PDB file of N, CA and C in Angstrom:
ATOM      1  N   MET A   1      31.955 -21.041   7.061  1.00 38.00           N
ATOM      2  CA  MET A   1      30.920 -21.567   7.921  1.00 38.00           C
ATOM      3  C   MET A   1      29.973 -20.413   8.236  1.00 38.00           C
ATOM      4  N   ALA A   2      28.786 -20.569   7.779  1.00 39.00           N
ATOM      5  CA  ALA A   2      27.795 -19.514   7.982  1.00 39.00           C
ATOM      6  C   ALA A   2      27.163 -19.647   9.357  1.00 39.00           C
ATOM      7  N   ARG A   3      26.994 -18.529   9.981  1.00 43.00           N
ATOM      8  CA  ARG A   3      26.330 -18.522  11.286  1.00 43.00           C
ATOM      9  C   ARG A   3      25.124 -17.604  11.186  1.00 43.00           C
ATOM     10  N   CYS A   4      24.055 -18.084  11.699  1.00 42.00           N
ATOM     11  CA  CYS A   4      22.854 -17.265  11.726  1.00 42.00           C
ATOM     12  C   CYS A   4      22.738 -16.628  13.097  1.00 42.00           C
ATOM     13  N   TRP A   5      22.509 -15.370  13.123  1.00 43.00           N
ATOM     14  CA  TRP A   5      22.297 -14.661  14.386  1.00 43.00           C
ATOM     15  C   TRP A   5      20.812 -14.389  14.513  1.00 43.00           C
ATOM     16  N   VAL A   6      20.340 -14.582  15.662  1.00 43.00           N
ATOM     17  CA  VAL A   6      18.932 -14.338  15.937  1.00 43.00           C
ATOM     18  C   VAL A   6      18.830 -12.967  16.573  1.00 43.00           C
ATOM     19  N   PHE A   7      18.012 -12.121  16.001  1.00 43.00           N
ATOM     20  CA  PHE A   7      17.804 -10.802  16.571  1.00 43.00           C
ATOM     21  C   PHE A   7      16.584 -10.859  17.459  1.00 43.00           C
ATOM     22  N   LEU A   8      16.740 -10.349  18.626  1.00 42.00           N
ATOM     23  CA  LEU A   8      15.710 -10.493  19.640  1.00 42.00           C
ATOM     24  C   LEU A   8      15.432  -9.140  20.266  1.00 42.00           C
ATOM     25  N   LEU A   9      14.206  -8.757  20.214  1.00 42.00           N
ATOM     26  CA  LEU A   9      13.796  -7.500  20.828  1.00 42.00           C
ATOM     27  C   LEU A   9      12.690  -7.825  21.805  1.00 42.00           C
ATOM     28  N   LEU A  10      12.948  -7.615  23.056  1.00 46.00           N
ATOM     29  CA  LEU A  10      11.991  -7.985  24.092  1.00 46.00           C
ATOM     30  C   LEU A  10      11.535  -6.780  24.904  1.00 46.00           C
ATOM     31  N   PRO A  11      11.014  -5.759  24.269  1.00 46.00           N
ATOM     32  CA  PRO A  11      10.624  -4.595  25.070  1.00 46.00           C
ATOM     33  C   PRO A  11       9.510  -4.897  26.052  1.00 46.00           C
ATOM     34  N   GLY A  12       8.579  -5.751  25.681  1.00 48.00           N
ATOM     35  CA  GLY A  12       7.469  -6.056  26.582  1.00 48.00           C
ATOM     36  C   GLY A  12       7.914  -6.796  27.822  1.00 48.00           C
ATOM     37  N   THR A  13       8.698  -7.844  27.617  1.00 49.00           N
ATOM     38  CA  THR A  13       9.166  -8.642  28.748  1.00 49.00           C
ATOM     39  C   THR A  13      10.063  -7.829  29.656  1.00 49.00           C
ATOM     40  N   VAL A  14      11.012  -7.136  29.053  1.00 53.00           N
ATOM     41  CA  VAL A  14      11.971  -6.395  29.856  1.00 53.00           C
ATOM     42  C   VAL A  14      11.324  -5.182  30.507  1.00 53.00           C
ATOM     43  N   SER A  15      10.461  -4.486  29.780  1.00 51.00           N
ATOM     44  CA  SER A  15       9.837  -3.303  30.375  1.00 51.00           C
ATOM     45  C   SER A  15       8.932  -3.676  31.536  1.00 51.00           C
ATOM     46  N   ALA A  16       8.347  -4.865  31.494  1.00 51.00           N
ATOM     47  CA  ALA A  16       7.496  -5.296  32.604  1.00 51.00           C
ATOM     48  C   ALA A  16       8.298  -5.433  33.889  1.00 51.00           C
ATOM     49  N   LEU A  17       9.569  -5.725  33.761  1.00 51.00           N
ATOM     50  CA  LEU A  17      10.413  -5.877  34.945  1.00 51.00           C
ATOM     51  C   LEU A  17      10.567  -4.567  35.708  1.00 51.00           C
ATOM     52  N   PHE A  18      10.438  -3.449  35.017  1.00 50.00           N
ATOM     53  CA  PHE A  18      10.615  -2.163  35.672  1.00 50.00           C
ATOM     54  C   PHE A  18       9.402  -1.774  36.511  1.00 50.00           C
ATOM     55  N   TYR A  19       8.298  -2.443  36.328  1.00 53.00           N
ATOM     56  CA  TYR A  19       7.107  -2.140  37.113  1.00 53.00           C
ATOM     57  C   TYR A  19       7.109  -2.885  38.440  1.00 53.00           C
ATOM     58  N   ILE A  20       8.012  -3.833  38.593  1.00 55.00           N
ATOM     59  CA  ILE A  20       8.163  -4.533  39.856  1.00 55.00           C
ATOM     60  C   ILE A  20       9.025  -3.653  40.749  1.00 55.00           C
ATOM     61  N   ASN A  21       8.712  -3.615  42.009  1.00 62.00           N
ATOM     62  CA  ASN A  21       9.433  -2.754  42.936  1.00 62.00           C
ATOM     63  C   ASN A  21      10.817  -3.337  43.228  1.00 62.00           C
ATOM     64  N   LYS A  22      11.771  -3.071  42.358  1.00 66.00           N
ATOM     65  CA  LYS A  22      13.139  -3.558  42.486  1.00 66.00           C
ATOM     66  C   LYS A  22      14.088  -2.397  42.255  1.00 66.00           C
ATOM     67  N   PRO A  23      15.338  -2.542  42.708  1.00 72.00           N
ATOM     68  CA  PRO A  23      16.315  -1.484  42.434  1.00 72.00           C
ATOM     69  C   PRO A  23      16.601  -1.406  40.935  1.00 72.00           C
ATOM     70  N   PRO A  24      17.072  -0.254  40.451  1.00 75.00           N
ATOM     71  CA  PRO A  24      17.372  -0.100  39.024  1.00 75.00           C
ATOM     72  C   PRO A  24      18.405  -1.132  38.570  1.00 75.00           C
ATOM     73  N   MET A  25      18.275  -1.540  37.313  1.00 78.00           N
ATOM     74  CA  MET A  25      19.190  -2.543  36.765  1.00 78.00           C
ATOM     75  C   MET A  25      20.041  -1.920  35.669  1.00 78.00           C
ATOM     76  N   ALA A  26      21.305  -2.289  35.657  1.00 78.00           N
ATOM     77  CA  ALA A  26      22.216  -1.837  34.615  1.00 78.00           C
ATOM     78  C   ALA A  26      21.854  -2.519  33.300  1.00 78.00           C
ATOM     79  N   PHE A  27      22.286  -1.926  32.200  1.00 78.00           N
ATOM     80  CA  PHE A  27      21.981  -2.455  30.876  1.00 78.00           C
ATOM     81  C   PHE A  27      22.451  -3.899  30.726  1.00 78.00           C
ATOM     82  N   GLU A  28      23.633  -4.218  31.224  1.00 83.00           N
ATOM     83  CA  GLU A  28      24.172  -5.578  31.108  1.00 83.00           C
ATOM     84  C   GLU A  28      23.269  -6.586  31.822  1.00 83.00           C
ATOM     85  N   GLU A  29      22.762  -6.225  32.984  1.00 85.00           N
ATOM     86  CA  GLU A  29      21.863  -7.112  33.729  1.00 85.00           C
ATOM     87  C   GLU A  29      20.559  -7.342  32.970  1.00 85.00           C
ATOM     88  N   VAL A  30      20.021  -6.280  32.412  1.00 83.00           N
ATOM     89  CA  VAL A  30      18.750  -6.377  31.685  1.00 83.00           C
ATOM     90  C   VAL A  30      18.912  -7.235  30.436  1.00 83.00           C
ATOM     91  N   SER A  31      20.007  -7.049  29.707  1.00 84.00           N
ATOM     92  CA  SER A  31      20.202  -7.837  28.485  1.00 84.00           C
ATOM     93  C   SER A  31      20.415  -9.319  28.808  1.00 84.00           C
ATOM     94  N   LYS A  32      21.125  -9.636  29.890  1.00 87.00           N
ATOM     95  CA  LYS A  32      21.289 -11.039  30.288  1.00 87.00           C
ATOM     96  C   LYS A  32      19.952 -11.641  30.706  1.00 87.00           C
ATOM     97  N   LEU A  33      19.155 -10.850  31.375  1.00 88.00           N
ATOM     98  CA  LEU A  33      17.838 -11.320  31.792  1.00 88.00           C
ATOM     99  C   LEU A  33      16.951 -11.611  30.582  1.00 88.00           C
ATOM    100  N   ALA A  34      17.059 -10.794  29.542  1.00 88.00           N
ATOM    101  CA  ALA A  34      16.273 -11.018  28.326  1.00 88.00           C
ATOM    102  C   ALA A  34      16.652 -12.345  27.665  1.00 88.00           C
ATOM    103  N   VAL A  35      17.945 -12.649  27.601  1.00 90.00           N
ATOM    104  CA  VAL A  35      18.401 -13.911  27.005  1.00 90.00           C
ATOM    105  C   VAL A  35      17.966 -15.085  27.877  1.00 90.00           C
ATOM    106  N   ARG A  36      18.054 -14.926  29.171  1.00 91.00           N
ATOM    107  CA  ARG A  36      17.612 -15.984  30.091  1.00 91.00           C
ATOM    108  C   ARG A  36      16.130 -16.279  29.879  1.00 91.00           C
ATOM    109  N   GLN A  37      15.342 -15.227  29.737  1.00 92.00           N
ATOM    110  CA  GLN A  37      13.909 -15.391  29.511  1.00 92.00           C
ATOM    111  C   GLN A  37      13.656 -16.115  28.190  1.00 92.00           C
ATOM    112  N   TYR A  38      14.429 -15.772  27.164  1.00 92.00           N
ATOM    113  CA  TYR A  38      14.301 -16.458  25.881  1.00 92.00           C
ATOM    114  C   TYR A  38      14.587 -17.950  26.049  1.00 92.00           C
ATOM    115  N   ASN A  39      15.660 -18.277  26.760  1.00 93.00           N
ATOM    116  CA  ASN A  39      16.002 -19.685  26.984  1.00 93.00           C
ATOM    117  C   ASN A  39      14.903 -20.422  27.737  1.00 93.00           C
ATOM    118  N   LEU A  40      14.272 -19.762  28.675  1.00 93.00           N
ATOM    119  CA  LEU A  40      13.195 -20.396  29.441  1.00 93.00           C
ATOM    120  C   LEU A  40      11.966 -20.677  28.582  1.00 93.00           C
ATOM    121  N   GLU A  41      11.657 -19.773  27.668  1.00 93.00           N
ATOM    122  CA  GLU A  41      10.411 -19.865  26.908  1.00 93.00           C
ATOM    123  C   GLU A  41      10.550 -20.498  25.530  1.00 93.00           C
ATOM    124  N   SER A  42      11.765 -20.620  25.005  1.00 91.00           N
ATOM    125  CA  SER A  42      11.923 -21.067  23.615  1.00 91.00           C
ATOM    126  C   SER A  42      11.651 -22.555  23.418  1.00 91.00           C
ATOM    127  N   GLY A  43      11.956 -23.362  24.410  1.00 89.00           N
ATOM    128  CA  GLY A  43      11.796 -24.802  24.252  1.00 89.00           C
ATOM    129  C   GLY A  43      12.860 -25.426  23.361  1.00 89.00           C
ATOM    130  N   ALA A  44      13.911 -24.672  23.038  1.00 91.00           N
ATOM    131  CA  ALA A  44      14.988 -25.185  22.187  1.00 91.00           C
ATOM    132  C   ALA A  44      15.809 -26.229  22.939  1.00 91.00           C
ATOM    133  N   GLU A  45      16.377 -27.163  22.192  1.00 91.00           N
ATOM    134  CA  GLU A  45      17.185 -28.223  22.800  1.00 91.00           C
ATOM    135  C   GLU A  45      18.467 -27.664  23.420  1.00 91.00           C
ATOM    136  N   PHE A  46      19.100 -26.728  22.711  1.00 94.00           N
ATOM    137  CA  PHE A  46      20.342 -26.128  23.184  1.00 94.00           C
ATOM    138  C   PHE A  46      20.062 -24.718  23.696  1.00 94.00           C
ATOM    139  N   LEU A  47      20.873 -24.280  24.634  1.00 94.00           N
ATOM    140  CA  LEU A  47      20.712 -22.946  25.199  1.00 94.00           C
ATOM    141  C   LEU A  47      21.357 -21.907  24.294  1.00 94.00           C
ATOM    142  N   PHE A  48      20.889 -20.682  24.401  1.00 94.00           N
ATOM    143  CA  PHE A  48      21.425 -19.571  23.631  1.00 94.00           C
ATOM    144  C   PHE A  48      22.204 -18.649  24.553  1.00 94.00           C
ATOM    145  N   ARG A  49      23.178 -17.955  23.978  1.00 92.00           N
ATOM    146  CA  ARG A  49      24.012 -17.022  24.730  1.00 92.00           C
ATOM    147  C   ARG A  49      23.999 -15.666  24.044  1.00 92.00           C
ATOM    148  N   LYS A  50      24.149 -14.649  24.826  1.00 88.00           N
ATOM    149  CA  LYS A  50      24.129 -13.275  24.325  1.00 88.00           C
ATOM    150  C   LYS A  50      25.341 -13.009  23.456  1.00 88.00           C
ATOM    151  N   GLY A  51      25.088 -12.391  22.316  1.00 84.00           N
ATOM    152  CA  GLY A  51      26.160 -11.936  21.443  1.00 84.00           C
ATOM    153  C   GLY A  51      26.362 -10.449  21.665  1.00 84.00           C
ATOM    154  N   THR A  52      25.917  -9.653  20.723  1.00 81.00           N
ATOM    155  CA  THR A  52      26.051  -8.206  20.869  1.00 81.00           C
ATOM    156  C   THR A  52      24.723  -7.600  21.304  1.00 81.00           C
ATOM    157  N   THR A  53      24.826  -6.491  21.975  1.00 78.00           N
ATOM    158  CA  THR A  53      23.637  -5.749  22.384  1.00 78.00           C
ATOM    159  C   THR A  53      23.835  -4.297  21.990  1.00 78.00           C
ATOM    160  N   TYR A  54      22.758  -3.642  21.680  1.00 76.00           N
ATOM    161  CA  TYR A  54      22.845  -2.217  21.383  1.00 76.00           C
ATOM    162  C   TYR A  54      21.495  -1.566  21.607  1.00 76.00           C
ATOM    163  N   HIS A  55      21.572  -0.297  21.897  1.00 74.00           N
ATOM    164  CA  HIS A  55      20.369   0.503  22.100  1.00 74.00           C
ATOM    165  C   HIS A  55      20.621   1.860  21.476  1.00 74.00           C
ATOM    166  N   SER A  56      19.573   2.475  20.975  1.00 73.00           N
ATOM    167  CA  SER A  56      19.745   3.726  20.246  1.00 73.00           C
ATOM    168  C   SER A  56      19.932   4.930  21.163  1.00 73.00           C
ATOM    169  N   ASN A  57      19.421   4.858  22.364  1.00 77.00           N
ATOM    170  CA  ASN A  57      19.554   5.970  23.302  1.00 77.00           C
ATOM    171  C   ASN A  57      20.383   5.528  24.501  1.00 77.00           C
ATOM    172  N   PRO A  58      21.014   6.471  25.188  1.00 80.00           N
ATOM    173  CA  PRO A  58      21.764   6.092  26.391  1.00 80.00           C
ATOM    174  C   PRO A  58      20.853   5.388  27.394  1.00 80.00           C
ATOM    175  N   TRP A  59      21.344   4.323  27.999  1.00 80.00           N
ATOM    176  CA  TRP A  59      20.569   3.546  28.961  1.00 80.00           C
ATOM    177  C   TRP A  59      20.493   4.307  30.274  1.00 80.00           C
ATOM    178  N   ASP A  60      19.285   4.470  30.786  1.00 82.00           N
ATOM    179  CA  ASP A  60      19.076   5.139  32.068  1.00 82.00           C
ATOM    180  C   ASP A  60      18.403   4.154  33.013  1.00 82.00           C
ATOM    181  N   PRO A  61      19.153   3.547  33.936  1.00 81.00           N
ATOM    182  CA  PRO A  61      18.565   2.543  34.821  1.00 81.00           C
ATOM    183  C   PRO A  61      17.483   3.089  35.744  1.00 81.00           C
ATOM    184  N   LYS A  62      17.432   4.398  35.926  1.00 82.00           N
ATOM    185  CA  LYS A  62      16.433   4.988  36.821  1.00 82.00           C
ATOM    186  C   LYS A  62      15.214   5.521  36.076  1.00 82.00           C
ATOM    187  N   SER A  63      15.206   5.378  34.764  1.00 81.00           N
ATOM    188  CA  SER A  63      14.107   5.913  33.962  1.00 81.00           C
ATOM    189  C   SER A  63      12.805   5.166  34.220  1.00 81.00           C
ATOM    190  N   SER A  64      11.720   5.907  34.240  1.00 80.00           N
ATOM    191  CA  SER A  64      10.401   5.280  34.369  1.00 80.00           C
ATOM    192  C   SER A  64       9.792   5.028  32.985  1.00 80.00           C
ATOM    193  N   GLN A  65      10.479   5.463  31.942  1.00 80.00           N
ATOM    194  CA  GLN A  65      10.027   5.254  30.566  1.00 80.00           C
ATOM    195  C   GLN A  65      10.448   3.867  30.086  1.00 80.00           C
ATOM    196  N   ILE A  66       9.680   3.310  29.169  1.00 81.00           N
ATOM    197  CA  ILE A  66      10.050   2.035  28.556  1.00 81.00           C
ATOM    198  C   ILE A  66      11.272   2.274  27.673  1.00 81.00           C
ATOM    199  N   GLN A  67      12.281   1.438  27.831  1.00 79.00           N
ATOM    200  CA  GLN A  67      13.496   1.544  27.036  1.00 79.00           C
ATOM    201  C   GLN A  67      13.647   0.261  26.226  1.00 79.00           C
ATOM    202  N   SER A  68      13.875   0.399  24.950  1.00 79.00           N
ATOM    203  CA  SER A  68      14.021  -0.799  24.120  1.00 79.00           C
ATOM    204  C   SER A  68      15.479  -0.961  23.701  1.00 79.00           C
ATOM    205  N   PHE A  69      15.833  -2.183  23.381  1.00 80.00           N
ATOM    206  CA  PHE A  69      17.174  -2.495  22.922  1.00 80.00           C
ATOM    207  C   PHE A  69      17.110  -3.775  22.108  1.00 80.00           C
ATOM    208  N   SER A  70      18.183  -4.067  21.408  1.00 83.00           N
ATOM    209  CA  SER A  70      18.272  -5.287  20.604  1.00 83.00           C
ATOM    210  C   SER A  70      19.393  -6.161  21.146  1.00 83.00           C
ATOM    211  N   VAL A  71      19.170  -7.454  21.070  1.00 82.00           N
ATOM    212  CA  VAL A  71      20.154  -8.428  21.527  1.00 82.00           C
ATOM    213  C   VAL A  71      20.330  -9.457  20.417  1.00 82.00           C
ATOM    214  N   THR A  72      21.571  -9.734  20.042  1.00 88.00           N
ATOM    215  CA  THR A  72      21.812 -10.856  19.137  1.00 88.00           C
ATOM    216  C   THR A  72      22.198 -12.043  20.003  1.00 88.00           C
ATOM    217  N   ILE A  73      21.645 -13.183  19.678  1.00 90.00           N
ATOM    218  CA  ILE A  73      21.945 -14.393  20.436  1.00 90.00           C
ATOM    219  C   ILE A  73      22.337 -15.491  19.459  1.00 90.00           C
ATOM    220  N   GLN A  74      23.090 -16.466  19.969  1.00 92.00           N
ATOM    221  CA  GLN A  74      23.487 -17.598  19.137  1.00 92.00           C
ATOM    222  C   GLN A  74      23.412 -18.864  19.967  1.00 92.00           C
ATOM    223  N   GLU A  75      23.075 -19.946  19.290  1.00 93.00           N
ATOM    224  CA  GLU A  75      22.957 -21.246  19.930  1.00 93.00           C
ATOM    225  C   GLU A  75      24.321 -21.708  20.455  1.00 93.00           C
ATOM    226  N   THR A  76      24.310 -22.353  21.625  1.00 94.00           N
ATOM    227  CA  THR A  76      25.535 -22.878  22.223  1.00 94.00           C
ATOM    228  C   THR A  76      25.520 -24.406  22.208  1.00 94.00           C
ATOM    229  N   VAL A  77      26.598 -24.991  22.682  1.00 94.00           N
ATOM    230  CA  VAL A  77      26.689 -26.448  22.769  1.00 94.00           C
ATOM    231  C   VAL A  77      26.063 -26.969  24.058  1.00 94.00           C
ATOM    232  N   CYS A  78      25.626 -26.087  24.936  1.00 93.00           N
ATOM    233  CA  CYS A  78      25.085 -26.484  26.240  1.00 93.00           C
ATOM    234  C   CYS A  78      23.596 -26.804  26.174  1.00 93.00           C
ATOM    235  N   LYS A  79      23.241 -27.833  26.909  1.00 91.00           N
ATOM    236  CA  LYS A  79      21.838 -28.194  27.096  1.00 91.00           C
ATOM    237  C   LYS A  79      21.548 -28.048  28.583  1.00 91.00           C
ATOM    238  N   GLY A  80      20.300 -28.042  28.919  1.00 86.00           N
ATOM    239  CA  GLY A  80      19.973 -28.043  30.337  1.00 86.00           C
ATOM    240  C   GLY A  80      19.041 -26.932  30.745  1.00 86.00           C
ATOM    241  N   ASN A  81      18.941 -26.784  32.028  1.00 88.00           N
ATOM    242  CA  ASN A  81      18.044 -25.814  32.627  1.00 88.00           C
ATOM    243  C   ASN A  81      18.707 -24.440  32.648  1.00 88.00           C
ATOM    244  N   PRO A  82      18.131 -23.444  31.982  1.00 86.00           N
ATOM    245  CA  PRO A  82      18.728 -22.111  31.980  1.00 86.00           C
ATOM    246  C   PRO A  82      18.745 -21.451  33.360  1.00 86.00           C
ATOM    247  N   GLU A  83      17.953 -21.985  34.276  1.00 86.00           N
ATOM    248  CA  GLU A  83      17.939 -21.437  35.634  1.00 86.00           C
ATOM    249  C   GLU A  83      19.255 -21.720  36.355  1.00 86.00           C
ATOM    250  N   VAL A  84      19.909 -22.833  36.025  1.00 85.00           N
ATOM    251  CA  VAL A  84      21.124 -23.221  36.745  1.00 85.00           C
ATOM    252  C   VAL A  84      22.375 -23.234  35.865  1.00 85.00           C
ATOM    253  N   ALA A  85      22.225 -23.224  34.564  1.00 86.00           N
ATOM    254  CA  ALA A  85      23.380 -23.279  33.659  1.00 86.00           C
ATOM    255  C   ALA A  85      24.154 -21.961  33.690  1.00 86.00           C
ATOM    256  N   ASP A  86      25.475 -22.061  33.626  1.00 88.00           N
ATOM    257  CA  ASP A  86      26.325 -20.875  33.509  1.00 88.00           C
ATOM    258  C   ASP A  86      26.571 -20.651  32.021  1.00 88.00           C
ATOM    259  N   ILE A  87      25.661 -19.945  31.407  1.00 88.00           N
ATOM    260  CA  ILE A  87      25.653 -19.802  29.949  1.00 88.00           C
ATOM    261  C   ILE A  87      26.900 -19.087  29.437  1.00 88.00           C
ATOM    262  N   ASP A  88      27.481 -18.209  30.240  1.00 88.00           N
ATOM    263  CA  ASP A  88      28.685 -17.496  29.804  1.00 88.00           C
ATOM    264  C   ASP A  88      29.863 -18.443  29.584  1.00 88.00           C
ATOM    265  N   ARG A  89      29.805 -19.640  30.128  1.00 91.00           N
ATOM    266  CA  ARG A  89      30.880 -20.629  29.949  1.00 91.00           C
ATOM    267  C   ARG A  89      30.607 -21.571  28.778  1.00 91.00           C
ATOM    268  N   CYS A  90      29.468 -21.439  28.145  1.00 91.00           N
ATOM    269  CA  CYS A  90      29.108 -22.311  27.024  1.00 91.00           C
ATOM    270  C   CYS A  90      29.719 -21.785  25.731  1.00 91.00           C
ATOM    271  N   ASP A  91      30.322 -22.668  24.969  1.00 92.00           N
ATOM    272  CA  ASP A  91      30.851 -22.293  23.657  1.00 92.00           C
ATOM    273  C   ASP A  91      29.706 -22.202  22.659  1.00 92.00           C
ATOM    274  N   PHE A  92      29.886 -21.331  21.673  1.00 92.00           N
ATOM    275  CA  PHE A  92      28.896 -21.244  20.614  1.00 92.00           C
ATOM    276  C   PHE A  92      28.950 -22.521  19.783  1.00 92.00           C
ATOM    277  N   LYS A  93      27.792 -22.961  19.329  1.00 90.00           N
ATOM    278  CA  LYS A  93      27.693 -24.140  18.475  1.00 90.00           C
ATOM    279  C   LYS A  93      28.214 -23.747  17.088  1.00 90.00           C
ATOM    280  N   PRO A  94      29.154 -24.523  16.498  1.00 88.00           N
ATOM    281  CA  PRO A  94      29.756 -24.147  15.220  1.00 88.00           C
ATOM    282  C   PRO A  94      28.750 -23.871  14.103  1.00 88.00           C
ATOM    283  N   LYS A  95      27.727 -24.676  13.996  1.00 78.00           N
ATOM    284  CA  LYS A  95      26.721 -24.450  12.956  1.00 78.00           C
ATOM    285  C   LYS A  95      25.376 -24.166  13.594  1.00 78.00           C
ATOM    286  N   GLY A  96      25.413 -23.472  14.701  1.00 71.00           N
ATOM    287  CA  GLY A  96      24.181 -23.187  15.433  1.00 71.00           C
ATOM    288  C   GLY A  96      23.377 -22.066  14.819  1.00 71.00           C
ATOM    289  N   VAL A  97      22.170 -21.975  15.277  1.00 71.00           N
ATOM    290  CA  VAL A  97      21.248 -20.937  14.816  1.00 71.00           C
ATOM    291  C   VAL A  97      21.636 -19.631  15.445  1.00 71.00           C
TER     292      VAL A  97
END
């Protein structure tokens, strides 16, 4: 069963979050936020969940520099509003994108 992984790089969306006057965010929080943003904007019928994440340099939550990273996501069996769905509880769709 072949599974397609979607590679997602959101440096613009995520880096914009650092310009808002908020406390520093850990890498895990930022990567979840990137997937949430994708779910909000994609218009897909099913929600996507975070797979693997990686970044080439050590993550510095206090850095004022733009930091980029990659996130792999996969389609889940869950539908609905990403604002209220608990995506971590959604199973991956067997033949999902």
